[in-house]
CSV table of C-alpha atoms in Angstrom, one decimal:
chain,number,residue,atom,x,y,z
A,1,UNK,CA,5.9,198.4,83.2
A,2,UNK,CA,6.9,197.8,79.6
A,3,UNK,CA,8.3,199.7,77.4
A,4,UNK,CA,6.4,199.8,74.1
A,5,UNK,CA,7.5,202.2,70.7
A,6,UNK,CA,5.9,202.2,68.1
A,7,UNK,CA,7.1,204.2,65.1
A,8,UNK,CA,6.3,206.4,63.4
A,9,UNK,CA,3.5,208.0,65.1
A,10,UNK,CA,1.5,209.2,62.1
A,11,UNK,CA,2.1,208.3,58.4
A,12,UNK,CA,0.4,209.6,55.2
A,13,UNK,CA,0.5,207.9,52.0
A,14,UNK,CA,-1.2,207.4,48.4
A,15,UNK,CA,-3.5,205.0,47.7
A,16,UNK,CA,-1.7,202.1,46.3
A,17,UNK,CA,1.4,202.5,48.0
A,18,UNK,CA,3.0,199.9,50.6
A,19,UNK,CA,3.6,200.4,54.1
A,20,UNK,CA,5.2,199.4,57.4
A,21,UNK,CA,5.5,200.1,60.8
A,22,UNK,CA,7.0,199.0,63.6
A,23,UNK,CA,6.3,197.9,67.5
A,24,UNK,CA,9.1,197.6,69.8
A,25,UNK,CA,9.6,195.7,73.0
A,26,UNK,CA,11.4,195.0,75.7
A,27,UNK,CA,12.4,190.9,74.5
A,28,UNK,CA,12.2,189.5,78.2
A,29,UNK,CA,9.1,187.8,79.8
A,30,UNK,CA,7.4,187.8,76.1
A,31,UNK,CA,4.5,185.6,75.9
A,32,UNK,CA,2.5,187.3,72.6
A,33,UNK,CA,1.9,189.9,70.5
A,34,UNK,CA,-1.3,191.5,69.7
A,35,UNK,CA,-2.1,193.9,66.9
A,36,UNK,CA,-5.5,196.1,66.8
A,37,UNK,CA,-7.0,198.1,64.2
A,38,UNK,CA,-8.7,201.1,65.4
A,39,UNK,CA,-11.1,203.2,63.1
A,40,UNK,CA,-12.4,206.1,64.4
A,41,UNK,CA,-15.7,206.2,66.0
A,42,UNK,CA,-15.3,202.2,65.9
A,43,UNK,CA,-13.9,200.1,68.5
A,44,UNK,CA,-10.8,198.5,68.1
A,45,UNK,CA,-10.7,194.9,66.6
A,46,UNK,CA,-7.9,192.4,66.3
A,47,UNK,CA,-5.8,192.1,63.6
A,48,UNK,CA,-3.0,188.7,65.1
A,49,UNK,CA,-2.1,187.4,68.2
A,50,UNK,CA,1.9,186.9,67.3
A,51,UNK,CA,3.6,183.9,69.8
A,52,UNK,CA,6.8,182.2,68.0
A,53,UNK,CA,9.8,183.9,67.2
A,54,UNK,CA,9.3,184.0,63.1
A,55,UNK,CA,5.9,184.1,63.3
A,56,UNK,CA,4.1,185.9,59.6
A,57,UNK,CA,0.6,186.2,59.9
A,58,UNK,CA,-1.5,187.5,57.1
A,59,UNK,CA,-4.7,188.8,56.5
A,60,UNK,CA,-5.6,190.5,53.1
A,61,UNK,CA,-3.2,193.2,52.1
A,62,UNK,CA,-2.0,193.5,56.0
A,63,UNK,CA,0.9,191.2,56.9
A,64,UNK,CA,2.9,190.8,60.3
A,65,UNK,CA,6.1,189.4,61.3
A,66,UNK,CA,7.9,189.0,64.8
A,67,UNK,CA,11.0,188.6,66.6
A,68,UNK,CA,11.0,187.7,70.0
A,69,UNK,CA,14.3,188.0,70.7
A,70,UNK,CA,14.9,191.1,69.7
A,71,UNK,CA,11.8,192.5,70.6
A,72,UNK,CA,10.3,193.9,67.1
A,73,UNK,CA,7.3,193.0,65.6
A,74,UNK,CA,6.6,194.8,61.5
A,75,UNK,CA,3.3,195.3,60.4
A,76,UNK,CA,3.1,195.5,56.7
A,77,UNK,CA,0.0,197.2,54.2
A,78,UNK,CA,0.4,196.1,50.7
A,79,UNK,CA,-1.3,198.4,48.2
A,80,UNK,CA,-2.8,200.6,51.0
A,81,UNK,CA,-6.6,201.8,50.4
A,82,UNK,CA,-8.1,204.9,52.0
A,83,UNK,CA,-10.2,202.4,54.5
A,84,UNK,CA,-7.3,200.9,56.0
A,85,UNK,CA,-6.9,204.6,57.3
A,86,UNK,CA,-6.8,204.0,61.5
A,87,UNK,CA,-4.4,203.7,64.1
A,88,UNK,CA,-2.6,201.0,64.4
A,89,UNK,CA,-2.0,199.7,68.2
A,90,UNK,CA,0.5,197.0,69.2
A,91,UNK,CA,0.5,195.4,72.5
A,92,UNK,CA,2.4,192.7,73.9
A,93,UNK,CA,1.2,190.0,76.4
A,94,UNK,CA,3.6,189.5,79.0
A,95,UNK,CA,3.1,187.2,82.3
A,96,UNK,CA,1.0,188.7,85.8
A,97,UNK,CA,-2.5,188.3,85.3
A,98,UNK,CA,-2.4,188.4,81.7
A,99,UNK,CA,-2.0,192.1,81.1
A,100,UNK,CA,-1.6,194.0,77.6
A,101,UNK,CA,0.7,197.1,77.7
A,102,UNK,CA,-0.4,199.2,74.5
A,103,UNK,CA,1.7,201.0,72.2
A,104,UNK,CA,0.8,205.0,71.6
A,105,UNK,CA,0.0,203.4,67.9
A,106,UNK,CA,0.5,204.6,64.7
A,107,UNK,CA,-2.0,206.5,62.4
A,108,UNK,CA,-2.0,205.5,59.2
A,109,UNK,CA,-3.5,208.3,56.9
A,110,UNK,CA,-4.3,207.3,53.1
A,111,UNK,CA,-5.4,209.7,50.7
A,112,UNK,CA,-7.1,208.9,47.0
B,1,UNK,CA,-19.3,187.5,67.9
B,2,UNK,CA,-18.6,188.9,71.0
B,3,UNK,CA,-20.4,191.8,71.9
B,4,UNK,CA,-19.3,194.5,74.1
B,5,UNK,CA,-21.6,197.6,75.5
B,6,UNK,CA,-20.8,200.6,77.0
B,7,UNK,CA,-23.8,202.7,77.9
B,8,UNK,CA,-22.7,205.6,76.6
B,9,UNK,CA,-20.9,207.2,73.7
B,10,UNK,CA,-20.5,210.9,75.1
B,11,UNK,CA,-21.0,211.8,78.6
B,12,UNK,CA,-20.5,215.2,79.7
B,13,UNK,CA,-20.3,215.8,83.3
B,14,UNK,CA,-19.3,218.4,86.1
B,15,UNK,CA,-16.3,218.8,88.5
B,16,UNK,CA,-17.2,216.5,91.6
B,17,UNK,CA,-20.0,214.4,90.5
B,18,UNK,CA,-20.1,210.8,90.8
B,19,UNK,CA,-19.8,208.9,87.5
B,20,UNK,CA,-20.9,206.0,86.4
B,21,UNK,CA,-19.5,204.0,83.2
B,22,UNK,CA,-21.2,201.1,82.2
B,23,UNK,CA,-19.7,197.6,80.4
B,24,UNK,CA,-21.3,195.1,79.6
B,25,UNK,CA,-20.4,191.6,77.7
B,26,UNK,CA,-22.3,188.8,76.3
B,27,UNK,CA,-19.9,186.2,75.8
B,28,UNK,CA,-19.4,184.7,79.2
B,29,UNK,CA,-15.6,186.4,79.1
B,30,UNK,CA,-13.9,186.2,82.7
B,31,UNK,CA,-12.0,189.1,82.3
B,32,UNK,CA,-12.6,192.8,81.7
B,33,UNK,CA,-11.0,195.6,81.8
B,34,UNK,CA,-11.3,199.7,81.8
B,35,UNK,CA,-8.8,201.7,79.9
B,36,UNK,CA,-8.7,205.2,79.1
B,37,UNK,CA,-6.5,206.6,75.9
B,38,UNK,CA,-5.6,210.2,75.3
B,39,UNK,CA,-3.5,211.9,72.7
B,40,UNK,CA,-0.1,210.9,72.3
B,41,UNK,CA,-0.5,208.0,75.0
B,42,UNK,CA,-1.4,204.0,74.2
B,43,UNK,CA,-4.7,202.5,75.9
B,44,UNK,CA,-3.8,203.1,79.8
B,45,UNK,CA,-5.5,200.3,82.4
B,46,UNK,CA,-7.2,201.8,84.8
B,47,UNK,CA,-8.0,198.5,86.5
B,48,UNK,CA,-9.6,195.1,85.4
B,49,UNK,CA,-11.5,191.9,87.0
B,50,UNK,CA,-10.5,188.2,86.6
B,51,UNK,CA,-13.9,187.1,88.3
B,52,UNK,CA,-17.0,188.3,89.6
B,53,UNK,CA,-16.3,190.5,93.1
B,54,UNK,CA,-12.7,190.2,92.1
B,55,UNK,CA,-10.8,193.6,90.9
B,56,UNK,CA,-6.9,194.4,90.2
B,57,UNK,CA,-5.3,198.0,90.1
B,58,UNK,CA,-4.2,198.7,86.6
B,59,UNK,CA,-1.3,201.4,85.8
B,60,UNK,CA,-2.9,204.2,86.7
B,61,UNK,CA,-6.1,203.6,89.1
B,62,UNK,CA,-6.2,206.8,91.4
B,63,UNK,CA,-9.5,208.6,91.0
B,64,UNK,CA,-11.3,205.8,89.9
B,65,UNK,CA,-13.2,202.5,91.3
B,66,UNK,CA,-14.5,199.5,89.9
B,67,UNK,CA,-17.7,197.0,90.4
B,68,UNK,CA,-18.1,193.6,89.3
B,69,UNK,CA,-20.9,192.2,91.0
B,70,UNK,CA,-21.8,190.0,87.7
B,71,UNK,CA,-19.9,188.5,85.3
B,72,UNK,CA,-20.7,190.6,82.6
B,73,UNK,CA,-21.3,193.4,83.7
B,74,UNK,CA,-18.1,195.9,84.9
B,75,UNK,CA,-18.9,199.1,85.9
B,76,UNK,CA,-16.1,202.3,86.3
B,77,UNK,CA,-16.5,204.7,88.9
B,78,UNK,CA,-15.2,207.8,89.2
B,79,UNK,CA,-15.8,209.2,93.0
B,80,UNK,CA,-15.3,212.6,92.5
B,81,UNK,CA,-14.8,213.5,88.5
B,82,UNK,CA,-12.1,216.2,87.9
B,83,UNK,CA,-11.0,217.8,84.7
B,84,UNK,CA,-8.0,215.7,84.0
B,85,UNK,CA,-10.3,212.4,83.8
B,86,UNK,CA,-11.7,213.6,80.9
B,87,UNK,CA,-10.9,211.5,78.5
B,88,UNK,CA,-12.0,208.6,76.2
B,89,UNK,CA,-12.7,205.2,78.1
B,90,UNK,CA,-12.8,202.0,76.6
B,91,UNK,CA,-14.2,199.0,78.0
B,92,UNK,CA,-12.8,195.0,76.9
B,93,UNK,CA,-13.2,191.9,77.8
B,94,UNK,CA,-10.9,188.5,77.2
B,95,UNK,CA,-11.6,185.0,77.8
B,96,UNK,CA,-8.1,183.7,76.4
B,97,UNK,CA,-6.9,186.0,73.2
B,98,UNK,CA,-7.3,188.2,71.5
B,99,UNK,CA,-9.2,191.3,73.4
B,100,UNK,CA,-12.7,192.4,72.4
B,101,UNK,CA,-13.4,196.1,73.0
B,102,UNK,CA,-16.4,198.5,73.5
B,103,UNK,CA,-16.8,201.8,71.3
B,104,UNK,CA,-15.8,203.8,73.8
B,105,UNK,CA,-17.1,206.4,76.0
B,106,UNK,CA,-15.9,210.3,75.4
B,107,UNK,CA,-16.0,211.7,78.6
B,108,UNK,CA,-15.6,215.5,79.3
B,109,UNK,CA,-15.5,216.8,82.5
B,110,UNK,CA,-16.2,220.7,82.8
């Protein structure tokens, strides 16, 4: 079973301020990353599916980056708003039958 | 969009009782899967399905079965339910990436 960290566990900031967070994984067998969003009282949706070493992927505010060889992937939230407030769950992809092994997440907290 | 069902959002249930959770999918998705996510932990899988009648053990599958007699439908069984399954269970389904998921089911079990 894989071994996946992220850190840190919960984080509370100001609306307006940056953030980052990190997923870490063991760098053999690596085959993709995948980072959800999950709202409370939603289900969680996709955010990127992560393959190359130096992959960025962006979407709004919410950038990621990855290193395979490594084994580190950065999620970052420019200018955070209080509805990006979730946990954030990586979850690498890595060979027999196509399993994802999920992070504990991060919860991001941010206030007004 | 893909849509994914679970029956139920909150379930409450007694020791020993035979539980059903349902999942459904309307995108045609080969596999599904069953997880079940507690404080502290990630999404655990509890087991999933490739194909219709076909099921695989996931990390942690004691206590629970599985049915997958059509494709989109994947149902979680728990024989006899016991305090320490209570928990939140989320359903998903993939054809290639990423993962869609259900809301969830909160499950207690008194």
């Amino acid at each position: 079973i894989l071994n996946v960290e992220q850190s840190p566990q919960s984080l509370h900031v100001q609306e307006g301020d940056s953030t980052n967070f990190t997923c870490s994984f063991p760098s053999s067998n690596f085959y993709a990353l995948h980072w959800y969003r999950w709202e409370t009282a939603k289900s969680p949706e996709a955010l990127f599916v992560m393959t190359l070493n130096g992959d960025e992927k962006k979407k709004g505010r919410i950038s990621a980056t990855l290193n395979t060889k490594e084994g580190y992937s950065y999620l970052y939230i420019k200018g955070s708003q209080p509805e990006d407030s979730a946990t954030y769950l990586c979850a690498p992809f890595s060979g027999g039958y196509n399993k994802l092994i999920f992070g504990a997440g991060t919860r991001l907290a941010v206030h007004p | 969009d893909v849509k994914v069902t679970q029956s139920s959002r909150y379930l409450v249930k007694r020791t020993g009782e035979k539980v059903f959770l349902e999942c459904v999918q309307d995108m045609d998705h080969e596999n599904m899967f069953w997880y079940r996510q507690d404080p502290g932990l990630g999404l655990r899988l509890i087991y999933f399905s490739y194909d219709v009648k076909m099921k695989e053990k996931g990390d942690i599958p004691e206590g629970y079965s599985v049915s997958r007699e059509k494709k989109e439908r994947f149902s979680l069984i728990l024989e006899s339910a016991s305090t320490n399954q209570t928990s939140m269970y989320l359903c998903a389904s993939r054809q290639n990436q990423p993962q869609h998921f259900g809301d969830g089911t909160r499950l207690s079990i008194l």
